[in-house]
Coordinates of N, CA and C in Angstrom, one line a residue:
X244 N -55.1 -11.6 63.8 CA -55.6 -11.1 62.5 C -54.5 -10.5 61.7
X245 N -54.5 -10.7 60.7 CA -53.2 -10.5 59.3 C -53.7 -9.6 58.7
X246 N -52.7 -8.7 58.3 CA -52.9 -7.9 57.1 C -53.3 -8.5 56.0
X247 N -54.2 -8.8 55.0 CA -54.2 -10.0 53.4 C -53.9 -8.2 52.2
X248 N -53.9 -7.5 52.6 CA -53.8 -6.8 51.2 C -52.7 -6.5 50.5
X249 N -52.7 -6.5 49.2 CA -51.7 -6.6 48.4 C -51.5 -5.2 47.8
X250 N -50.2 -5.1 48.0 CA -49.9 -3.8 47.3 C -49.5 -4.0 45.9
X251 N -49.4 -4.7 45.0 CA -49.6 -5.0 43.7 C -50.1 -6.2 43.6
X252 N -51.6 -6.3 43.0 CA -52.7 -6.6 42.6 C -52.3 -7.6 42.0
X253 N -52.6 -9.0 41.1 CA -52.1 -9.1 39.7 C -53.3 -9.1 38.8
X254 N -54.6 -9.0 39.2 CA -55.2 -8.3 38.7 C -56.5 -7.4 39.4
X255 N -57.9 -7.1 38.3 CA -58.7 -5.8 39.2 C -60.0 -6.6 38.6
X256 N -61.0 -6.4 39.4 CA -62.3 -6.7 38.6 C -63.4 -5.6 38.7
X257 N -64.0 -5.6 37.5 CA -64.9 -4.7 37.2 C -66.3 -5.2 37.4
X258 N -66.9 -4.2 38.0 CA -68.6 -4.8 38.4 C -69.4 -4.1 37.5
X259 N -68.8 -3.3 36.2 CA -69.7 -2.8 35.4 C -70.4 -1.7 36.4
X260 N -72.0 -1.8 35.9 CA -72.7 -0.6 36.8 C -74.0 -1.8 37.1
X261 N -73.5 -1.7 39.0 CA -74.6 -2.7 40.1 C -75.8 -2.5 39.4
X262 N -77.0 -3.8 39.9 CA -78.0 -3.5 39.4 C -78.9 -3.6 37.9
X263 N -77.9 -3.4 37.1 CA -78.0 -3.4 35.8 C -77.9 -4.2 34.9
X264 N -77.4 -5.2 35.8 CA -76.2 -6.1 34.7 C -77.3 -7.3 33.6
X265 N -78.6 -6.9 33.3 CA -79.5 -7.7 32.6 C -79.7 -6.5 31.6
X266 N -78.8 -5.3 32.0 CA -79.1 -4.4 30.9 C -77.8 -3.7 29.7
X267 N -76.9 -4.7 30.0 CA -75.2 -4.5 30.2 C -74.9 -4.5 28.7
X268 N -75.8 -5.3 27.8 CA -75.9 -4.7 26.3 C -76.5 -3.9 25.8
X269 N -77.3 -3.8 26.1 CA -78.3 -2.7 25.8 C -77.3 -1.2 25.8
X270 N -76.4 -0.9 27.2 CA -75.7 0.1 27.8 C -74.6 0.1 26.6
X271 N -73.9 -1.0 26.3 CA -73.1 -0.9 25.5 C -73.2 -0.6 23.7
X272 N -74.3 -0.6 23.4 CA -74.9 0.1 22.1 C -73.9 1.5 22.0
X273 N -75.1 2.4 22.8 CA -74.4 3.9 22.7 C -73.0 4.1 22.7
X274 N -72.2 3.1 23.5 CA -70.7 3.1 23.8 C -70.3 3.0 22.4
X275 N -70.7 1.2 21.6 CA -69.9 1.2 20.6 C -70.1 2.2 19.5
X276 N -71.5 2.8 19.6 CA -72.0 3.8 18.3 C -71.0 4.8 18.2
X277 N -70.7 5.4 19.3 CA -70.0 6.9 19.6 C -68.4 6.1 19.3
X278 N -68.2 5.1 19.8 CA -66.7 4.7 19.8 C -66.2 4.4 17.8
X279 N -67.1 4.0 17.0 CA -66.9 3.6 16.1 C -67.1 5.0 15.0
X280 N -68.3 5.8 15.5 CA -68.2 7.4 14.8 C -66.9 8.2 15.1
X281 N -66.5 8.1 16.4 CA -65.0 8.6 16.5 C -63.9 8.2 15.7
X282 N -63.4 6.8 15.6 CA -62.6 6.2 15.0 C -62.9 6.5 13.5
X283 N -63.9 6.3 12.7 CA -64.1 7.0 11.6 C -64.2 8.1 11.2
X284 N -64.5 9.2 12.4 CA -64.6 10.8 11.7 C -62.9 10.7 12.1
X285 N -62.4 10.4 13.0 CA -61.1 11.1 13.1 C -59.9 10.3 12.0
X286 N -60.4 9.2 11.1 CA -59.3 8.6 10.6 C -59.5 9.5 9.2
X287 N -61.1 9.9 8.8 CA -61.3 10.9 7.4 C -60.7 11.7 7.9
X288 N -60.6 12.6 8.9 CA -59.8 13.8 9.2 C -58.3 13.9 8.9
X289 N -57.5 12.3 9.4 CA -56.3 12.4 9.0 C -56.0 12.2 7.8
X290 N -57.5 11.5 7.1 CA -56.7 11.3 5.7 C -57.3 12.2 4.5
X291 N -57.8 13.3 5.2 CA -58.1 14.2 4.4 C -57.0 16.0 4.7
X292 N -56.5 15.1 5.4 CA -55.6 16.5 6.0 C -54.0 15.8 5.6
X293 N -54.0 14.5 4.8 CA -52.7 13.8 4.3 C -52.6 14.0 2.7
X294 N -53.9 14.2 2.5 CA -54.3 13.9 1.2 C -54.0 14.9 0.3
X295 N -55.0 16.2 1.1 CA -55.5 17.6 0.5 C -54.0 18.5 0.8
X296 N -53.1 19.2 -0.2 CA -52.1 19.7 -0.1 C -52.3 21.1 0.3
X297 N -53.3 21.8 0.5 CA -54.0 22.8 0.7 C -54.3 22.8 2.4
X298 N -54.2 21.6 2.4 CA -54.5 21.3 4.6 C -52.9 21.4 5.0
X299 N -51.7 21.7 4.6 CA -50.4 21.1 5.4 C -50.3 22.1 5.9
X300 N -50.4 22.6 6.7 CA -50.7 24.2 7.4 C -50.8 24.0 9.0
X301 N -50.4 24.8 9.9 CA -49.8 24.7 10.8 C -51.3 24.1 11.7
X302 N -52.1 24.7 11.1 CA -53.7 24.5 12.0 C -54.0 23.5 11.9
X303 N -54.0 22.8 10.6 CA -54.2 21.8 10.3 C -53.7 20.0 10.9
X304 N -52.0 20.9 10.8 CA -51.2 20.3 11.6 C -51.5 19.7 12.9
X305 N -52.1 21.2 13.9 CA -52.6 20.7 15.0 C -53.9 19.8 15.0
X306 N -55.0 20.1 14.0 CA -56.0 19.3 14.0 C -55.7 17.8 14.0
X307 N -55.0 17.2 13.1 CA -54.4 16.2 12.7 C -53.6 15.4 14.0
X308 N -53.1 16.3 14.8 CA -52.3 15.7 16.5 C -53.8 15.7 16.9
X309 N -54.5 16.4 16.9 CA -55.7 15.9 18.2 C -56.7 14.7 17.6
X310 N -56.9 15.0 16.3 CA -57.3 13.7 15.8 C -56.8 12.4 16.7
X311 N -55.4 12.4 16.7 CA -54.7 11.2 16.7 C -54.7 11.0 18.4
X312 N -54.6 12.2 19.0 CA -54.6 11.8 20.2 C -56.3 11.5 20.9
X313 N -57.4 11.6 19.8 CA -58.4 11.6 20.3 C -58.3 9.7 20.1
X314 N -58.1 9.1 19.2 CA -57.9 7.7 18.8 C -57.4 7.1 19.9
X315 N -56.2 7.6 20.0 CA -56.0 6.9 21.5 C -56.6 6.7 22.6
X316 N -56.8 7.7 23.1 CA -57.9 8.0 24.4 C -58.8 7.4 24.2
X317 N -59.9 7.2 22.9 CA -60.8 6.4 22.7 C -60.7 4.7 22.4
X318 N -59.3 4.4 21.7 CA -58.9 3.3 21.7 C -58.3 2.5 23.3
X319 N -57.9 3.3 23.9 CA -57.4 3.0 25.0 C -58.5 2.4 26.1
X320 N -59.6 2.8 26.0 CA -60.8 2.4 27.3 C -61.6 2.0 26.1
X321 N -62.6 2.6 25.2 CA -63.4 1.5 24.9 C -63.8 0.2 24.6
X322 N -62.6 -0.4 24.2 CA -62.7 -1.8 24.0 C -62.9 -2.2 25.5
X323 N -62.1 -2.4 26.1 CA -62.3 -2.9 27.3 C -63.6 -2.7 28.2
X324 N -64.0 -1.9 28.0 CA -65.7 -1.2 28.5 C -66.2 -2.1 27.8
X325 N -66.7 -2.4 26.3 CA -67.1 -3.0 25.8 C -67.1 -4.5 25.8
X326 N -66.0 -4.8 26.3 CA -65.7 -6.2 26.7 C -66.4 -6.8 27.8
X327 N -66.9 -5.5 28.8 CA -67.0 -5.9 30.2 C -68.4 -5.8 30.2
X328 N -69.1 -5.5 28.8 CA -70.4 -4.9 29.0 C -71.1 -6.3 28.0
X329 N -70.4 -6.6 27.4 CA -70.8 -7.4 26.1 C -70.4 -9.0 26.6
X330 N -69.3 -9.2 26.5 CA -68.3 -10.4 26.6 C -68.1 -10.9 28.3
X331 N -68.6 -10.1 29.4 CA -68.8 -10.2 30.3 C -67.2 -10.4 31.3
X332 N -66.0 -9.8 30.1 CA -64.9 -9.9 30.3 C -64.3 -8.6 31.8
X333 N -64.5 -9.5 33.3 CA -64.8 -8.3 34.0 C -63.0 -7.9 34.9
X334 N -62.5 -9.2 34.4 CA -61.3 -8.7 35.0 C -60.5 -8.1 34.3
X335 N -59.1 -7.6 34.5 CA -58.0 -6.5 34.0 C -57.1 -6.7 34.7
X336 N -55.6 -7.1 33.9 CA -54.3 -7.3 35.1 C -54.0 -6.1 35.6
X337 N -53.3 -6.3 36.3 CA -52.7 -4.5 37.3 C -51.9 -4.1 35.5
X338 N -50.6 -4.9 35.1 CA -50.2 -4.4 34.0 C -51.1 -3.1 32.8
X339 N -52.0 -4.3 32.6 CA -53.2 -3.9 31.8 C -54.0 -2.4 32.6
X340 N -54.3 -2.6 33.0 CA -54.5 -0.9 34.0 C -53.5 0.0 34.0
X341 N -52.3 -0.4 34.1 CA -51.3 0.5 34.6 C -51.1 1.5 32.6
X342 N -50.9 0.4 31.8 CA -50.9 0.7 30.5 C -52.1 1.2 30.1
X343 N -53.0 1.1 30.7 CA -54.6 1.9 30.3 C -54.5 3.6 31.2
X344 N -54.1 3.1 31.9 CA -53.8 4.7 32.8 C -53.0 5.7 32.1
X345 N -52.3 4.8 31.7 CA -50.4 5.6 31.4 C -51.3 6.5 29.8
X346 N -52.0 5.7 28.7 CA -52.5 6.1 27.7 C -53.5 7.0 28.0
X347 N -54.7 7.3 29.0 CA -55.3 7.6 29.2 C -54.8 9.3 29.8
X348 N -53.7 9.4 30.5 CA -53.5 10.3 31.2 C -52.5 11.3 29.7
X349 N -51.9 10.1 29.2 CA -50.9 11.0 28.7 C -51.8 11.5 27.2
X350 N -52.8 10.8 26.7 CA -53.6 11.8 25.9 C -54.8 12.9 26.3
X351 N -54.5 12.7 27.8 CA -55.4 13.9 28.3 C -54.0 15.5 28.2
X352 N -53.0 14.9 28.5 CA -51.6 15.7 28.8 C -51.5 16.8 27.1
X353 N -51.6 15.6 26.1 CA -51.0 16.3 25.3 C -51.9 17.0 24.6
X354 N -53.1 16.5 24.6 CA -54.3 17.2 24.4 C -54.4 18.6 24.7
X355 N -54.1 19.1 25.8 CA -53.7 20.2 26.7 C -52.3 21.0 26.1
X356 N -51.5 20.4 25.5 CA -50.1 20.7 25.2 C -50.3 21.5 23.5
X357 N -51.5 20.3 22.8 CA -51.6 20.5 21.8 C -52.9 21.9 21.4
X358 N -53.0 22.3 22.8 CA -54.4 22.8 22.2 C -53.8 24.3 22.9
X359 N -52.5 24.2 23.6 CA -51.5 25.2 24.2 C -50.9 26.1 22.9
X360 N -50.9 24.7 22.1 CA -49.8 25.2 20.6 C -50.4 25.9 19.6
X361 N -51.8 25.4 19.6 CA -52.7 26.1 18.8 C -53.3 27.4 19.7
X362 N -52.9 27.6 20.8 CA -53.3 28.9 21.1 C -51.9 30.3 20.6
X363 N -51.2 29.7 20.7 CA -49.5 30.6 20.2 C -50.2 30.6 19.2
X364 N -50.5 29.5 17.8 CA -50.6 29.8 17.0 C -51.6 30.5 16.5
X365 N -52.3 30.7 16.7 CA -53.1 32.0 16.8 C -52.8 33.6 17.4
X366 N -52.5 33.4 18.2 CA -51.2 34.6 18.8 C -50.6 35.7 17.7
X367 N -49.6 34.4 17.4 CA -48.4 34.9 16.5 C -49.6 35.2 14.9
X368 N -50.7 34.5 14.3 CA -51.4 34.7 13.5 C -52.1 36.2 13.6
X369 N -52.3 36.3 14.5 CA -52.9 37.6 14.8 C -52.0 38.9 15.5
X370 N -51.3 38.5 16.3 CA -50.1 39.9 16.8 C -49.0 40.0 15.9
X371 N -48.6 39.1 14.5 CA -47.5 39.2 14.0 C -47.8 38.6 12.5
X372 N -49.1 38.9 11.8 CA -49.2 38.4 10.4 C -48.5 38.5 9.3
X373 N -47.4 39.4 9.7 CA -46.1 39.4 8.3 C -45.4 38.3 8.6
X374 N -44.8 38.3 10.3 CA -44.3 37.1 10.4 C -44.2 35.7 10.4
X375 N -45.7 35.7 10.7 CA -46.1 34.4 11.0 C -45.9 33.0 10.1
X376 N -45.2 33.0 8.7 CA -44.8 32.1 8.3 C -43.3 31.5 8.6
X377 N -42.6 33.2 9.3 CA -41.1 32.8 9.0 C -40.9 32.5 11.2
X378 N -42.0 32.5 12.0 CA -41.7 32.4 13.4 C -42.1 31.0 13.5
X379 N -43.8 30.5 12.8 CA -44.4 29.3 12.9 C -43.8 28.4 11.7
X380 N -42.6 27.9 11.8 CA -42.3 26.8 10.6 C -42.6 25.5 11.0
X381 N -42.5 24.7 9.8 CA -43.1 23.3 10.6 C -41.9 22.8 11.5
X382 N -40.5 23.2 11.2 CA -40.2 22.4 12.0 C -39.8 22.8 13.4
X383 N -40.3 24.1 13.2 CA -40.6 24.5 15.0 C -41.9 24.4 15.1
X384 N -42.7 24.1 14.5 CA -44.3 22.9 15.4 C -43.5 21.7 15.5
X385 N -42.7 20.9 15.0 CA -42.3 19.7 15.2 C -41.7 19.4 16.6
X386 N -40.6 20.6 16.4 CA -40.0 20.3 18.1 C -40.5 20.9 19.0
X387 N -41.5 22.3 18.9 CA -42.2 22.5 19.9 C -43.1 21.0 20.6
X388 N -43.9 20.4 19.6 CA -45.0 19.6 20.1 C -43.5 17.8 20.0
X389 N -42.6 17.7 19.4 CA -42.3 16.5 20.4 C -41.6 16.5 21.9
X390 N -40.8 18.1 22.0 CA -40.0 18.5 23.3 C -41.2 18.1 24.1
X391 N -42.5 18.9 23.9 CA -43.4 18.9 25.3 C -44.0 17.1 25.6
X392 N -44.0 16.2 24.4 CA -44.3 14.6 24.6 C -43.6 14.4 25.4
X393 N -42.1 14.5 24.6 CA -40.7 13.9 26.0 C -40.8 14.2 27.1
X394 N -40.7 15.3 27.6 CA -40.6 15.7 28.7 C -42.0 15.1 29.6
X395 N -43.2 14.7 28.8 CA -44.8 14.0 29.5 C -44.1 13.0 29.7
X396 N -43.8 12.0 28.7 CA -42.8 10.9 29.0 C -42.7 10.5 30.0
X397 N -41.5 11.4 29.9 CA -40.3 11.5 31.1 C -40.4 11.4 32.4
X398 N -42.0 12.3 32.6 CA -42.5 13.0 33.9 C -43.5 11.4 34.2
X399 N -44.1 11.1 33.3 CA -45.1 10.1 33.9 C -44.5 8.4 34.1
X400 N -43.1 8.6 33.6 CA -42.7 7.3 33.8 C -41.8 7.5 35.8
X401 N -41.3 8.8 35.4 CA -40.9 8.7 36.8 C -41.9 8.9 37.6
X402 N -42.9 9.4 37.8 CA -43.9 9.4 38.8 C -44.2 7.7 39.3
X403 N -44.1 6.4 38.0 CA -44.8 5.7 38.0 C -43.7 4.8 39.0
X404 N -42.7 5.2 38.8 CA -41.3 4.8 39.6 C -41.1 5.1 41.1
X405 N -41.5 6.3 41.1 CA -41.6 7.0 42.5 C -42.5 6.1 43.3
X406 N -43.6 5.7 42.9 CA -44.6 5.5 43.6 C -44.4 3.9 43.6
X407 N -43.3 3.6 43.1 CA -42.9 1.9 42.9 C -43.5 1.2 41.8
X408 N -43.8 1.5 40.9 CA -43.9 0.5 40.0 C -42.7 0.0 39.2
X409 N -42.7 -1.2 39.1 CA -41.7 -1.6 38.0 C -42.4 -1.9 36.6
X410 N -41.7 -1.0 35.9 CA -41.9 -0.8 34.3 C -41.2 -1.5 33.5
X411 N -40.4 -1.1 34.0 CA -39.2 -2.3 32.7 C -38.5 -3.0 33.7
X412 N -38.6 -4.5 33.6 CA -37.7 -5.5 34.6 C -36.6 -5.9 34.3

């Protein structure tokens, strides 16, 4: 008797949810409803926070990163849910997973980073209101919130390495 398992896949299949599968459109309604209200409340948010010169403001700022990171996270899995529920599309390459993970995780990361930044900024709004324009400038939100990306980056490519994946060939 032989070992057959493969430690890199070339691809994965999805069984949806057992039992159901005569109800697999029906399920996918709610999905696209919520997927397509997201994508539109968060795209007015950015362009009412690009538009209105009265939103360039540090809060705002942050609103506008979670907007963007909420697009991803939503862009990243729903289509493919929706593919597998609708289109009956049940497979996914390891690649394709790996890049669904990698997006998945790292807008959960910065989500966390971003909502870290808006806690200072509140902080400094409230323990230091004389200062708070000349401590919070944009371009220390700038390098605060891209230092902490790079370094997610940095951290989730080498994890991805550690554990053997090849990323770049």
């Amino acid at each position: 008797m032989y070992n057959l398992s493969c430690y890199n896949p070339s691809s994965f299949i999805f069984v949806g949810i057992p039992g159901l599968e005569k109800f697999h459109i029906w399920i996918g309604i709610p999905f696209c409803v919520i997927y397509v209200v997201a994508v539109v409340g968060n795209c007015i948010l950015l362009y009412l926070i690009a538009v209105e010169h009265s939103l360039h403001e540090p809060m705002f700022f942050f609103l506008s990163m979670l907007a963007t990171t909420d697009l991803i996270l939503s862009t990243a899995t729903v289509p493919k849910l929706l593919s597998n529920f609708w289109i009956g599309s049940q497979e996914i390459t390891f690649s394709g997973c790996l890049t669904q993970m990698f997006f998945l995780h790292f807008s959960f990361v910065v989500d966390s980073a971003i909502l870290l930044a808006m806690a200072f900024d509140r902080y400094v709004a409230i323990c230091f209101p004389l200062r708070y324009t000349t401590i919070l400038t944009p371009q220390v939100i700038i390098k605060l919130m891209g230092t902490s990306d790079m370094k997610l980056t940095a951290w989730e490519i080498n994890q991805a390495e550690i554990l053997g994946f090849e990323l770049i060939p």
